[in-house]
Amino acid sequence: MIKPSTPTPNHLKSLKLSLFDQVALHIFVPILFHYLPNCECNNEGITERCDKLQKSLAETLTKFYPVAGRLSKDNLSIHCNGEGVEYVESKVNADLAEFLHEGLKMELLNDFLPTDLPSSLLLRIQVNIFSCGGLVIGINISHIIADGFTLGSFVKEWAHISQTGTSKGRLPSFSHLPLVFPPRALSGHQVSPPSKIGPKIVTKSLCLML
């Protein structure tokens, strides 16, 4: 479990959800990032990279403090208690470049993502370490606390701190929307589960060479 590097201030300990968050499905949004090795990585180098990921993640959580909290039992607020996000590392006995060259194998992608999420947990991360030194980072984040923009902002901030050791200096705001659209009692309200996806699924893989 990775906790924020700095405790959450007392006045930020509780975050009310907006009405839109309240009626949203408590589903987890998965995303994968792959990083080919840029040099020959030995065990010491891989350990150093993973340590840097953990430390920079802890720094990032001080700004995105709600994701390190827990969803309340009534689903109306987030307890920003700094209990942390689940972080696990797994080893993959394969070469990442060869795996990507063979094309996407949808049945294997879920193995790179954290599973069995507790209902109150909001973020879980799995770092998959390939034998060549490449990494695949799998993220599962609750849609209640993060939309696509928030997830993108979180990943960019984490990457920036990991690369430079410094923050971008811009603090995200989590309290504006609940002020405009506060939560309310919705007796008998129940969000319908997502419809099942048919067997015809189209996927595209883009490889950006930087």
mmCIF file of C-alpha atoms in Angstrom:
data_model
loop_
_atom_site.group_PDB
_atom_site.id
_atom_site.type_symbol
_atom_site.label_atom_id
_atom_site.label_comp_id
_atom_site.label_asym_id
_atom_site.label_seq_id
_atom_site.Cartn_x
_atom_site.Cartn_y
_atom_site.Cartn_z
ATOM 1 C CA MET A 1 0.000 0.000 0.000
ATOM 2 C CA ILE A 2 1.397 3.402 -1.009
ATOM 3 C CA LYS A 3 0.274 6.347 1.116
ATOM 4 C CA PRO A 4 0.608 10.090 0.381
ATOM 5 C CA SER A 5 4.053 11.394 1.325
ATOM 6 C CA THR A 6 2.385 14.197 3.310
ATOM 7 C CA PRO A 7 -0.694 13.675 5.523
ATOM 8 C CA THR A 8 -3.931 15.172 4.210
ATOM 9 C CA PRO A 9 -4.839 18.388 6.108
ATOM 10 C CA ASN A 10 -7.779 18.098 8.499
ATOM 11 C CA HIS A 11 -9.957 20.524 6.528
ATOM 12 C CA LEU A 12 -9.695 18.208 3.494
ATOM 13 C CA LYS A 13 -10.492 14.967 5.318
ATOM 14 C CA SER A 14 -13.996 14.679 3.866
ATOM 15 C CA LEU A 15 -15.020 15.263 0.262
ATOM 16 C CA LYS A 16 -18.677 15.304 -0.687
ATOM 17 C CA LEU A 17 -19.502 13.719 -4.006
ATOM 18 C CA SER A 18 -21.452 15.659 -6.594
ATOM 19 C CA LEU A 19 -24.872 14.504 -7.733
ATOM 20 C CA PHE A 20 -23.287 13.224 -10.959
ATOM 21 C CA ASP A 21 -20.754 11.163 -9.002
ATOM 22 C CA GLN A 22 -23.504 9.894 -6.734
ATOM 23 C CA VAL A 23 -25.529 8.379 -9.565
ATOM 24 C CA ALA A 24 -22.497 7.085 -11.457
ATOM 25 C CA LEU A 25 -21.748 3.390 -11.529
ATOM 26 C CA HIS A 26 -18.979 2.355 -9.140
ATOM 27 C CA ILE A 27 -16.958 0.782 -11.921
ATOM 28 C CA PHE A 28 -13.207 0.756 -12.350
ATOM 29 C CA VAL A 29 -11.641 2.217 -15.468
ATOM 30 C CA PRO A 30 -8.605 0.211 -16.658
ATOM 31 C CA ILE A 31 -5.644 1.587 -18.570
ATOM 32 C CA LEU A 32 -2.252 0.136 -19.533
ATOM 33 C CA PHE A 33 1.038 1.893 -20.305
ATOM 34 C CA HIS A 34 4.035 0.049 -21.720
ATOM 35 C CA TYR A 35 7.662 1.181 -21.575
ATOM 36 C CA LEU A 36 10.351 -0.559 -23.581
ATOM 37 C CA PRO A 37 13.804 -0.710 -21.956
ATOM 38 C CA ASN A 38 16.119 2.031 -23.204
ATOM 39 C CA CYS A 39 19.232 0.299 -21.919
ATOM 40 C CA GLU A 40 20.327 -3.028 -20.567
ATOM 41 C CA CYS A 41 18.640 -3.186 -17.185
ATOM 42 C CA ASN A 42 20.047 -5.392 -14.441
ATOM 43 C CA ASN A 43 18.273 -6.251 -11.214
ATOM 44 C CA GLU A 44 19.761 -3.239 -9.463
ATOM 45 C CA GLY A 45 18.532 -0.870 -12.172
ATOM 46 C CA ILE A 46 15.029 -2.338 -12.133
ATOM 47 C CA THR A 47 14.864 -2.045 -8.343
ATOM 48 C CA GLU A 48 15.907 1.596 -8.598
ATOM 49 C CA ARG A 49 13.196 2.318 -11.187
ATOM 50 C CA CYS A 50 10.515 0.683 -9.061
ATOM 51 C CA ASP A 51 11.647 2.606 -5.984
ATOM 52 C CA LYS A 52 11.386 5.823 -7.977
ATOM 53 C CA LEU A 53 7.886 4.887 -9.124
ATOM 54 C CA GLN A 54 6.777 4.287 -5.543
ATOM 55 C CA LYS A 55 8.277 7.500 -4.173
ATOM 56 C CA SER A 56 6.905 9.652 -6.989
ATOM 57 C CA LEU A 57 3.503 7.999 -6.585
ATOM 58 C CA ALA A 58 3.479 8.949 -2.899
ATOM 59 C CA GLU A 59 4.292 12.548 -3.866
ATOM 60 C CA THR A 60 1.527 12.567 -6.486
ATOM 61 C CA LEU A 61 -1.022 11.317 -3.974
ATOM 62 C CA THR A 62 -0.524 14.418 -1.836
ATOM 63 C CA LYS A 63 -2.134 16.429 -4.656
ATOM 64 C CA PHE A 64 -4.681 13.815 -5.707
ATOM 65 C CA TYR A 65 -5.472 13.010 -2.084
ATOM 66 C CA PRO A 66 -9.072 11.742 -2.619
ATOM 67 C CA VAL A 67 -7.875 8.680 -4.569
ATOM 68 C CA ALA A 68 -5.883 7.617 -1.492
ATOM 69 C CA GLY A 69 -9.065 7.704 0.603
ATOM 70 C CA ARG A 70 -12.033 5.397 0.928
ATOM 71 C CA LEU A 71 -15.607 5.579 -0.304
ATOM 72 C CA SER A 72 -18.128 6.061 2.509
ATOM 73 C CA LYS A 73 -20.743 3.387 3.168
ATOM 74 C CA ASP A 74 -23.560 5.689 2.048
ATOM 75 C CA ASN A 75 -21.703 6.474 -1.221
ATOM 76 C CA LEU A 76 -22.158 10.217 -0.604
ATOM 77 C CA SER A 77 -18.595 11.167 0.276
ATOM 78 C CA ILE A 78 -14.947 10.178 0.248
ATOM 79 C CA HIS A 79 -13.057 9.739 3.514
ATOM 80 C CA CYS A 80 -9.733 11.374 2.593
ATOM 81 C CA ASN A 81 -7.895 9.508 5.334
ATOM 82 C CA GLY A 82 -4.709 8.802 3.409
ATOM 83 C CA GLU A 83 -5.009 5.032 3.808
ATOM 84 C CA GLY A 84 -3.323 4.756 0.440
ATOM 85 C CA VAL A 85 -3.632 3.007 -2.896
ATOM 86 C CA GLU A 86 -2.798 -0.611 -3.531
ATOM 87 C CA TYR A 87 0.491 -1.060 -5.372
ATOM 88 C CA VAL A 88 1.715 -4.466 -6.489
ATOM 89 C CA GLU A 89 4.630 -5.634 -8.622
ATOM 90 C CA SER A 90 4.680 -8.782 -10.746
ATOM 91 C CA LYS A 91 7.385 -10.399 -12.841
ATOM 92 C CA VAL A 92 6.727 -11.510 -16.418
ATOM 93 C CA ASN A 93 9.050 -14.084 -17.981
ATOM 94 C CA ALA A 94 8.869 -12.614 -21.481
ATOM 95 C CA ASP A 95 10.381 -9.951 -23.715
ATOM 96 C CA LEU A 96 8.140 -6.896 -23.974
ATOM 97 C CA ALA A 97 9.169 -5.996 -27.539
ATOM 98 C CA GLU A 98 8.383 -9.514 -28.760
ATOM 99 C CA PHE A 99 5.081 -9.507 -26.890
ATOM 100 C CA LEU A 100 4.009 -6.258 -28.556
ATOM 101 C CA HIS A 101 5.271 -7.364 -31.978
ATOM 102 C CA GLU A 102 3.070 -10.457 -31.894
ATOM 103 C CA GLY A 103 -0.010 -8.248 -31.637
ATOM 104 C CA LEU A 104 -2.517 -7.662 -28.891
ATOM 105 C CA LYS A 105 -3.733 -10.758 -27.109
ATOM 106 C CA MET A 106 -6.872 -9.556 -25.406
ATOM 107 C CA GLU A 107 -7.115 -12.617 -23.191
ATOM 108 C CA LEU A 108 -3.723 -11.763 -21.638
ATOM 109 C CA LEU A 109 -4.204 -8.031 -21.050
ATOM 110 C CA ASN A 110 -6.270 -8.531 -17.910
ATOM 111 C CA ASP A 111 -3.284 -10.271 -16.328
ATOM 112 C CA PHE A 112 -1.469 -6.920 -16.364
ATOM 113 C CA LEU A 113 -4.280 -5.196 -14.463
ATOM 114 C CA PRO A 114 -4.983 -5.360 -10.733
ATOM 115 C CA THR A 115 -8.106 -7.358 -9.930
ATOM 116 C CA ASP A 116 -10.312 -8.254 -6.956
ATOM 117 C CA LEU A 117 -10.773 -4.641 -5.934
ATOM 118 C CA PRO A 118 -12.370 -3.938 -2.529
ATOM 119 C CA SER A 119 -15.485 -1.822 -3.013
ATOM 120 C CA SER A 120 -14.148 1.039 -0.882
ATOM 121 C CA LEU A 121 -10.758 1.202 -2.621
ATOM 122 C CA LEU A 122 -10.506 3.880 -5.311
ATOM 123 C CA LEU A 123 -7.180 3.217 -7.038
ATOM 124 C CA ARG A 124 -4.993 0.182 -7.562
ATOM 125 C CA ILE A 125 -1.781 -0.070 -9.571
ATOM 126 C CA GLN A 126 0.123 -3.084 -10.872
ATOM 127 C CA VAL A 127 3.667 -2.748 -12.228
ATOM 128 C CA ASN A 128 4.575 -5.670 -14.490
ATOM 129 C CA ILE A 129 8.324 -6.159 -14.853
ATOM 130 C CA PHE A 130 9.400 -8.058 -17.978
ATOM 131 C CA SER A 131 12.604 -10.086 -18.076
ATOM 132 C CA CYS A 132 14.085 -7.636 -20.605
ATOM 133 C CA GLY A 133 13.623 -4.719 -18.200
ATOM 134 C CA GLY A 134 10.524 -3.348 -19.898
ATOM 135 C CA LEU A 135 7.527 -2.304 -17.854
ATOM 136 C CA VAL A 136 3.771 -2.435 -18.273
ATOM 137 C CA ILE A 137 1.932 -0.317 -15.719
ATOM 138 C CA GLY A 138 -1.707 -1.244 -15.198
ATOM 139 C CA ILE A 139 -4.074 1.178 -13.476
ATOM 140 C CA ASN A 140 -7.618 0.611 -12.232
ATOM 141 C CA ILE A 141 -9.361 3.738 -10.931
ATOM 142 C CA SER A 142 -12.918 4.238 -9.750
ATOM 143 C CA HIS A 143 -15.076 6.269 -12.118
ATOM 144 C CA ILE A 144 -16.755 7.826 -9.075
ATOM 145 C CA ILE A 145 -13.619 9.804 -8.230
ATOM 146 C CA ALA A 146 -12.027 10.249 -11.651
ATOM 147 C CA ASP A 147 -13.151 10.906 -15.200
ATOM 148 C CA GLY A 148 -10.857 10.696 -18.208
ATOM 149 C CA PHE A 149 -9.442 14.181 -17.668
ATOM 150 C CA THR A 150 -8.671 13.538 -14.007
ATOM 151 C CA LEU A 151 -7.027 10.208 -14.816
ATOM 152 C CA GLY A 152 -4.907 11.854 -17.511
ATOM 153 C CA SER A 153 -3.891 14.648 -15.132
ATOM 154 C CA PHE A 154 -2.932 12.110 -12.470
ATOM 155 C CA VAL A 155 -0.762 10.072 -14.839
ATOM 156 C CA LYS A 156 0.945 13.193 -16.244
ATOM 157 C CA GLU A 157 1.736 14.477 -12.762
ATOM 158 C CA TRP A 158 3.062 11.083 -11.660
ATOM 159 C CA ALA A 159 5.267 10.860 -14.762
ATOM 160 C CA HIS A 160 6.541 14.430 -14.298
ATOM 161 C CA ILE A 161 7.496 13.878 -10.660
ATOM 162 C CA SER A 162 9.131 10.541 -11.501
ATOM 163 C CA GLN A 163 11.223 12.099 -14.277
ATOM 164 C CA THR A 164 12.140 15.437 -12.690
ATOM 165 C CA GLY A 165 11.647 14.982 -8.969
ATOM 166 C CA THR A 166 9.505 18.117 -8.894
ATOM 167 C CA SER A 167 5.807 18.864 -9.172
ATOM 168 C CA LYS A 168 4.201 20.989 -11.868
ATOM 169 C CA GLY A 169 2.857 23.183 -9.102
ATOM 170 C CA ARG A 170 -0.787 23.184 -10.183
ATOM 171 C CA LEU A 171 -3.190 21.747 -7.642
ATOM 172 C CA PRO A 172 -6.303 19.988 -8.935
ATOM 173 C CA SER A 173 -9.638 21.014 -7.445
ATOM 174 C CA PHE A 174 -12.096 18.383 -6.274
ATOM 175 C CA SER A 175 -14.611 20.544 -4.410
ATOM 176 C CA HIS A 176 -16.144 22.778 -7.096
ATOM 177 C CA LEU A 177 -18.650 20.379 -8.673
ATOM 178 C CA PRO A 178 -20.253 19.264 -5.367
ATOM 179 C CA LEU A 179 -20.931 22.932 -4.560
ATOM 180 C CA VAL A 180 -22.886 23.380 -7.789
ATOM 181 C CA PHE A 181 -24.490 19.920 -7.827
ATOM 182 C CA PRO A 182 -24.586 18.701 -4.207
ATOM 183 C CA PRO A 183 -25.547 15.103 -3.423
ATOM 184 C CA ARG A 184 -29.065 14.355 -2.252
ATOM 185 C CA ALA A 185 -31.181 11.498 -1.039
ATOM 186 C CA LEU A 186 -32.466 9.480 -3.982
ATOM 187 C CA SER A 187 -34.913 6.983 -2.557
ATOM 188 C CA GLY A 188 -35.421 3.989 -4.768
ATOM 189 C CA HIS A 189 -32.772 5.160 -7.231
ATOM 190 C CA GLN A 190 -30.717 2.370 -8.717
ATOM 191 C CA VAL A 191 -28.335 2.669 -11.613
ATOM 192 C CA SER A 192 -28.829 -0.023 -14.216
ATOM 193 C CA PRO A 193 -25.793 -2.212 -14.838
ATOM 194 C CA PRO A 194 -23.981 -1.689 -18.138
ATOM 195 C CA SER A 195 -25.327 -3.716 -21.018
ATOM 196 C CA LYS A 196 -23.296 -6.667 -22.170
ATOM 197 C CA ILE A 197 -20.936 -6.008 -25.040
ATOM 198 C CA GLY A 198 -21.514 -8.118 -28.111
ATOM 199 C CA PRO A 199 -18.872 -10.469 -29.504
ATOM 200 C CA LYS A 200 -17.795 -8.057 -32.253
ATOM 201 C CA ILE A 201 -15.128 -5.832 -30.717
ATOM 202 C CA VAL A 202 -12.766 -3.654 -32.751
ATOM 203 C CA THR A 203 -9.418 -2.713 -31.213
ATOM 204 C CA LYS A 204 -6.590 -0.554 -32.496
ATOM 205 C CA SER A 205 -3.016 -0.436 -31.301
ATOM 206 C CA LEU A 206 -0.942 2.706 -31.778
ATOM 207 C CA CYS A 207 2.805 2.759 -31.219
ATOM 208 C CA LEU A 208 4.291 6.245 -30.855
ATOM 209 C CA MET A 209 8.055 6.443 -31.298
ATOM 210 C CA LEU A 210 9.425 9.391 -29.313
#
